[in-house]
XYZ file of N, CA, C and O in Angstrom:
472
model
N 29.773 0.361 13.764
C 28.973 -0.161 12.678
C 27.552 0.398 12.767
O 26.860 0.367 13.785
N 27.224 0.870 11.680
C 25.858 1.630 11.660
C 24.675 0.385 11.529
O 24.834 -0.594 10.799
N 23.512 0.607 12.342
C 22.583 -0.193 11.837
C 21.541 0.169 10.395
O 21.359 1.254 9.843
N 20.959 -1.223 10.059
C 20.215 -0.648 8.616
C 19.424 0.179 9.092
O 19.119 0.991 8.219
N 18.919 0.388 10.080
C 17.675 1.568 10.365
C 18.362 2.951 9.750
O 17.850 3.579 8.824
N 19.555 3.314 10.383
C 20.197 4.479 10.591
C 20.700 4.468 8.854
O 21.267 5.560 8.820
N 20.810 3.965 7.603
C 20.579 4.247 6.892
C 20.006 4.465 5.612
O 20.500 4.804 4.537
N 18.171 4.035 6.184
C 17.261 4.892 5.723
C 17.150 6.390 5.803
O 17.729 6.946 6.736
N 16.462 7.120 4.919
C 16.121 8.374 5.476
C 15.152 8.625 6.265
O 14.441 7.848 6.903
N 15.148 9.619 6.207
C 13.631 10.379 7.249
C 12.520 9.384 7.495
O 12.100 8.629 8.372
N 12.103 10.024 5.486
C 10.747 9.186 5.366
C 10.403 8.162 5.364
O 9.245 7.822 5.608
N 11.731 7.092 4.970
C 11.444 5.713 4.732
C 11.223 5.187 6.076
O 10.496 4.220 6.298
N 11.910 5.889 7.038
C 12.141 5.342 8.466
C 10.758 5.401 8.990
O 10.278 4.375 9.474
N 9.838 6.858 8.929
C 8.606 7.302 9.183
C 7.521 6.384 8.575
O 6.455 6.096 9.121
N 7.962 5.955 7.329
C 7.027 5.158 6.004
C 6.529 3.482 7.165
O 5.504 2.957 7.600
N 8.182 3.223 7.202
C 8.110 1.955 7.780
C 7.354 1.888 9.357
O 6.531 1.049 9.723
N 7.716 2.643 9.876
C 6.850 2.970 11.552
C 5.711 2.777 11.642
O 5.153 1.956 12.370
N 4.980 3.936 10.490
C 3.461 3.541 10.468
C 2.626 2.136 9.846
O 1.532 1.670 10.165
N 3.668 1.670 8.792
C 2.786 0.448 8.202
C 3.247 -0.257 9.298
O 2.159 -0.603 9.759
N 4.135 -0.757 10.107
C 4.332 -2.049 10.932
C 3.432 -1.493 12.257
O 2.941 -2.433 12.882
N 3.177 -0.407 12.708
C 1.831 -0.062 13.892
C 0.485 -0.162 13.161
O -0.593 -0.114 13.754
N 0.617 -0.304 11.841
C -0.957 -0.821 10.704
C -0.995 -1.493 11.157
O -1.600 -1.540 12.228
N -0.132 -2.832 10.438
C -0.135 -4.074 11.046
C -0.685 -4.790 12.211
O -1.488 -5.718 12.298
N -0.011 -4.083 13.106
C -0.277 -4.673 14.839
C -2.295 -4.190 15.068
O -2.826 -4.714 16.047
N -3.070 -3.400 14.301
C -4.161 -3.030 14.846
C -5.031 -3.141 13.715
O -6.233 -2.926 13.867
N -4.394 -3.561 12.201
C -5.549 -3.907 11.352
C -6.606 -4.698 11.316
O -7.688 -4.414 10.801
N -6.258 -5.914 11.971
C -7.239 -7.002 12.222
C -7.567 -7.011 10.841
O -8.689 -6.616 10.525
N -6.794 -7.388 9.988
C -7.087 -7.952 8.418
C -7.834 -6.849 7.557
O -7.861 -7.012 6.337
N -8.345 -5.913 8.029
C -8.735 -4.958 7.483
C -7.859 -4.337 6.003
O -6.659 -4.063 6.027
N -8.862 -4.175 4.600
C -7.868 -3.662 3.942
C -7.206 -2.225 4.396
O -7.492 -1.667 5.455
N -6.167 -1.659 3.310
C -5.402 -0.593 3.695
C -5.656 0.597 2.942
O -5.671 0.425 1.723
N -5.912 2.066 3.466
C -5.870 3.006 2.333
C -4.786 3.532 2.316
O -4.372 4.120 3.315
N -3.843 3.422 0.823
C -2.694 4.332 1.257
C -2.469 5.342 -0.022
O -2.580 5.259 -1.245
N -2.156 6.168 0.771
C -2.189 7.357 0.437
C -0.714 8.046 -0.116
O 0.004 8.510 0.769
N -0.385 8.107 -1.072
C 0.547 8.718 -1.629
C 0.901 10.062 -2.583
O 0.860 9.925 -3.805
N 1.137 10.942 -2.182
C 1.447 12.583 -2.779
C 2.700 13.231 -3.742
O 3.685 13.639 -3.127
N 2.700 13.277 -4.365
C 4.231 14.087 -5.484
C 3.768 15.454 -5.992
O 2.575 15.720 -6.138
N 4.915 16.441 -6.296
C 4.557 17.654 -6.304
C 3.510 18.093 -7.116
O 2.908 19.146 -6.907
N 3.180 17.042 -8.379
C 1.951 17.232 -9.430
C 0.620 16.404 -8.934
O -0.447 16.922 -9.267
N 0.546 15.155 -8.163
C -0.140 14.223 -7.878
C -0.697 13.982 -6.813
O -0.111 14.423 -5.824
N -1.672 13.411 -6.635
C -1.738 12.454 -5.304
C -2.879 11.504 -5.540
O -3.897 11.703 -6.202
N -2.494 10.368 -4.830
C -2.566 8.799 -5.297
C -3.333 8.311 -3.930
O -2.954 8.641 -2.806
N -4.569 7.404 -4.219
C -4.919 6.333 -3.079
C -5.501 5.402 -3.900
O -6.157 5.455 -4.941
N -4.958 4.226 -2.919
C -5.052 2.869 -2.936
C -6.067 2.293 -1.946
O -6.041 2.834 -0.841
N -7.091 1.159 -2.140
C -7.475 0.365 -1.079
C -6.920 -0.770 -1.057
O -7.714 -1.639 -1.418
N -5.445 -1.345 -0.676
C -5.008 -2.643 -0.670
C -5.503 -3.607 -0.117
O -5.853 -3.227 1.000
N -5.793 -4.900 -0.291
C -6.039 -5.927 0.460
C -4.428 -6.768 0.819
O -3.772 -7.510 0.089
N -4.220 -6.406 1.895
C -2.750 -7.507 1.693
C -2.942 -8.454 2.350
O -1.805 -8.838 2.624
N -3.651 -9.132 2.816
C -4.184 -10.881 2.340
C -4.036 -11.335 1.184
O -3.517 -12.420 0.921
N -4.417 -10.657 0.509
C -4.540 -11.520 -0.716
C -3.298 -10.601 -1.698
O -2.977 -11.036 -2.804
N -2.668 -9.291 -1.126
C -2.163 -8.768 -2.096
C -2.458 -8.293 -3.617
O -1.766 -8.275 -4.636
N -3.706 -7.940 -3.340
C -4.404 -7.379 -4.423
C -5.104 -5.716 -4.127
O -5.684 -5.351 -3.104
N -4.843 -4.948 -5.304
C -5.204 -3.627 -5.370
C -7.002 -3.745 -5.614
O -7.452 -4.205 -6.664
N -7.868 -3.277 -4.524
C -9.065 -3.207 -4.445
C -9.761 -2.111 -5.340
O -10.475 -2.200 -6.339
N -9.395 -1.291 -4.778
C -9.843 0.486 -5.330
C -8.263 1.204 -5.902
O -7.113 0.773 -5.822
N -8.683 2.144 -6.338
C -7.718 3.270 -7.044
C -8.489 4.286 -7.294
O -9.685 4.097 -7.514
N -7.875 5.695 -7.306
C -8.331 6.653 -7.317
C -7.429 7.672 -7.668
O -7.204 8.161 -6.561
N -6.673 8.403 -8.583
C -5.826 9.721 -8.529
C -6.091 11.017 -9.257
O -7.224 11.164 -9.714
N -5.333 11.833 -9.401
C -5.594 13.184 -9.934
C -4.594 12.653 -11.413
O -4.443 13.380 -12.395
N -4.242 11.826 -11.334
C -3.707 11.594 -13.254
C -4.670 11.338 -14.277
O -4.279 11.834 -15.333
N -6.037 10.624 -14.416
C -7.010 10.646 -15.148
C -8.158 10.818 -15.161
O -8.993 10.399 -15.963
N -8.274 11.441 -14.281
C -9.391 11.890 -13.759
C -10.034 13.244 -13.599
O -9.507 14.185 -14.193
N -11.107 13.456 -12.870
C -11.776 14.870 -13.562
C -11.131 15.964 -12.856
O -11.064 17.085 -13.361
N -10.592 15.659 -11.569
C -9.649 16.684 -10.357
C -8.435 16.764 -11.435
O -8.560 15.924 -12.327
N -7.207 17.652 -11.551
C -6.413 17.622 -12.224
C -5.313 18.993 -10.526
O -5.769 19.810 -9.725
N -3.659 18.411 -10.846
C -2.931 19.350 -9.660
C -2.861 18.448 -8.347
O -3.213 17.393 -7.820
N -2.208 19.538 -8.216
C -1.872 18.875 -6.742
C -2.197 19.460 -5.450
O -1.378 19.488 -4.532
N -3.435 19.951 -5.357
C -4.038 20.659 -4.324
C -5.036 20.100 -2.905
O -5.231 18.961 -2.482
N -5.512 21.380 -2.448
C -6.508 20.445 -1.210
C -8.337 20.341 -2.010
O -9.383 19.747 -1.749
N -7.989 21.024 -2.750
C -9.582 20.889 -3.974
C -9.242 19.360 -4.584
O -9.953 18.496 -4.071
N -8.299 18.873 -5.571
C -7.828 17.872 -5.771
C -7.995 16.377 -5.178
O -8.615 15.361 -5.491
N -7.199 16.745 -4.257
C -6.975 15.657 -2.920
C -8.581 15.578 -2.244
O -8.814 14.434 -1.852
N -9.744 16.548 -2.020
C -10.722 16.293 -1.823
C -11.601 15.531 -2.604
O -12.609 14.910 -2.263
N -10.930 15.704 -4.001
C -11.850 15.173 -4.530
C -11.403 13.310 -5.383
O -12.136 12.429 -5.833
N -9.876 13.430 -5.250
C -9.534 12.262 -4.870
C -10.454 11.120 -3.708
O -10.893 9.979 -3.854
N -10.457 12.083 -2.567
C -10.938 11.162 -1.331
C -12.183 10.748 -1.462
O -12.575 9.873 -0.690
N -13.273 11.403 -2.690
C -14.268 11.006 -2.870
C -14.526 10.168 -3.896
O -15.456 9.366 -3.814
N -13.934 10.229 -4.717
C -13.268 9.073 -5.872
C -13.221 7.719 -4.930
O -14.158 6.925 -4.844
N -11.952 7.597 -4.233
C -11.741 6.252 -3.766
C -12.579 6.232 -2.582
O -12.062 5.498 -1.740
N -13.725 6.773 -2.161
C -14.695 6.290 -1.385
C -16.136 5.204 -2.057
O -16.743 4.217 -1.641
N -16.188 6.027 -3.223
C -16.871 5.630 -4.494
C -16.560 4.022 -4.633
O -17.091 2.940 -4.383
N -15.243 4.620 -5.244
C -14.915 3.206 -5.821
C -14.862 1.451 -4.796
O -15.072 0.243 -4.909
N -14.404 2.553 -3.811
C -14.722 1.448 -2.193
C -16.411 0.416 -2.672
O -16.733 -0.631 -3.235
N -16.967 1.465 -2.058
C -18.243 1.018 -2.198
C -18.487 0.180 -3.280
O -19.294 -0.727 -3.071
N -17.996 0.259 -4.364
C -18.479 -0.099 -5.870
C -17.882 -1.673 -5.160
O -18.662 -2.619 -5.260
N -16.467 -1.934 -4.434
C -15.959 -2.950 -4.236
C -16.484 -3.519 -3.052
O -15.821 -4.441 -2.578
N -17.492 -3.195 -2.480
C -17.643 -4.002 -1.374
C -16.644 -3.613 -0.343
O -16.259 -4.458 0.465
N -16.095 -2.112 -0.307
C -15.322 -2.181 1.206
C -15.801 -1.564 1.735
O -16.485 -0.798 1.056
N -15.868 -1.378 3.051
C -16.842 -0.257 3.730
C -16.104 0.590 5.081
O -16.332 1.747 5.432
N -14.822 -0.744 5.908
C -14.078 -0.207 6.697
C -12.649 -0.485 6.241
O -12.467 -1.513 5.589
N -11.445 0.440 6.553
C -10.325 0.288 6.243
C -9.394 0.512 7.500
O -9.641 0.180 8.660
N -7.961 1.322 6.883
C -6.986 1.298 7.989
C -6.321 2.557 7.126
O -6.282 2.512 5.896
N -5.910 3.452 7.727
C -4.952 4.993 6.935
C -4.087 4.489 6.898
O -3.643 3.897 7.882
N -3.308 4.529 5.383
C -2.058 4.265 5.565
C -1.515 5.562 5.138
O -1.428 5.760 3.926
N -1.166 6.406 5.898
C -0.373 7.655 5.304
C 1.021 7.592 4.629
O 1.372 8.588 3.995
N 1.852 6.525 4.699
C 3.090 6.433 4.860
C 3.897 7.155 5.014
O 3.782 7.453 6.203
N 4.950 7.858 4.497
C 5.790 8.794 5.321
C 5.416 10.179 5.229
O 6.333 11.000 5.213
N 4.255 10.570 5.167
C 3.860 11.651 4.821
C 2.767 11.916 6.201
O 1.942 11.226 6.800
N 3.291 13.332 6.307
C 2.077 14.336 7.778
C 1.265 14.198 7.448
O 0.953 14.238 6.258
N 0.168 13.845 8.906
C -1.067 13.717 8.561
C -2.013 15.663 8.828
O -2.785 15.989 9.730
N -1.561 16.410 7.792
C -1.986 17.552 7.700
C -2.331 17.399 6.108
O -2.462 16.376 5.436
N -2.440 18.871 5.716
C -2.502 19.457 4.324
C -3.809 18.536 3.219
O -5.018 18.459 3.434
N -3.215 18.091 2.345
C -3.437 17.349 1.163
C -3.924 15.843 1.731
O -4.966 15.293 1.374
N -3.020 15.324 2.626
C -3.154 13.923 3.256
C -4.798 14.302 4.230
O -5.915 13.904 3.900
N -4.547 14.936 5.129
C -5.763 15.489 5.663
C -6.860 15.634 4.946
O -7.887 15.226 5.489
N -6.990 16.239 3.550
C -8.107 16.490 3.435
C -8.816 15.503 2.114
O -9.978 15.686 1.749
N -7.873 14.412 1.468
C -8.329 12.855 0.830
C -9.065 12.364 1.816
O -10.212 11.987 1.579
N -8.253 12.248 3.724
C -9.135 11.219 4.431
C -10.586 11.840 5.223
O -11.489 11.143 5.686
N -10.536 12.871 5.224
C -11.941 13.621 5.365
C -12.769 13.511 4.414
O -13.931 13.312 4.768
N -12.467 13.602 2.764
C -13.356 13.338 2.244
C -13.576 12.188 1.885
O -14.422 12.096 0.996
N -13.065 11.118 2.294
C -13.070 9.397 2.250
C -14.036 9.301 3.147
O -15.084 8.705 2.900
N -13.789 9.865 4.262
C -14.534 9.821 5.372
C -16.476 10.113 5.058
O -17.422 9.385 5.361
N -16.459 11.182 4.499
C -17.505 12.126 3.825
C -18.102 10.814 2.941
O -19.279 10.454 2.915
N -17.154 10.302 2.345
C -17.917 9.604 1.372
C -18.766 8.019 1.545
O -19.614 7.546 0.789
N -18.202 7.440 2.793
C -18.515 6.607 3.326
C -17.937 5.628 3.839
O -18.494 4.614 4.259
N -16.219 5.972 3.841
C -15.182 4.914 4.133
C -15.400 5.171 6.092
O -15.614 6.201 6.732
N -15.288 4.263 6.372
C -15.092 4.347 7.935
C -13.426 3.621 8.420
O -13.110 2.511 7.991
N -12.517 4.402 9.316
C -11.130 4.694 9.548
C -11.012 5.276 10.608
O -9.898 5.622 11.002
């Protein structure tokens, strides 16, 4: 008998790893998570206390357009912005099943740049 772990895939398995080691070291801290598709890429500042979306930031309406590391940089400065605008100042990476290289790498550098501390 297979366990449910063994049939997730890859990523979901990877997805789930990192948010439950969030968990154990957030100390209530909201979450940035970070999500990528071959046209897009998406961040969130979640509060999950309260389960409410804090910040938002993507390359769908906004002045960055693609799915690049120009993009994604300028994503990361978007939802640093918008942080601030909300009163957040420290968070927690949530990469979810995605490497922390490329595109993912260079949103949290410029989050970083912008004034999020992680």
């Amino acid at each position: 008998r297979r366990s449910k772990m063994a049939k997730l895939s890859l990523f979901e398995r990877r997805r789930r790893r990192v948010r439950t080691a969030l968990r154990k070291r957030s100390g209530n801290k909201p979450r940035l998570s970070v999500h990528r598709t071959g046209q897009h890429i998406y961040a969130q500042i979640i509060d999950d206390a309260d389960g409410k979306t804090v910040a938002a930031a993507s390359t769908l309406g906004g002045k960055s357009s693609g799915a690049n590391i120009d993009a994604a940089k300028s994503v990361g400065k978007d939802i640093a912005a918008a942080a601030k605008k909300a009163g957040v100042t420290t968070v927690v990476f949530d990469r979810g099943g995605f490497l922390f290289h490329g595109r993912v790498k260079a949103l949290a550098d410029a989050a970083r740049e912008g004034g999020l501390e992680f």
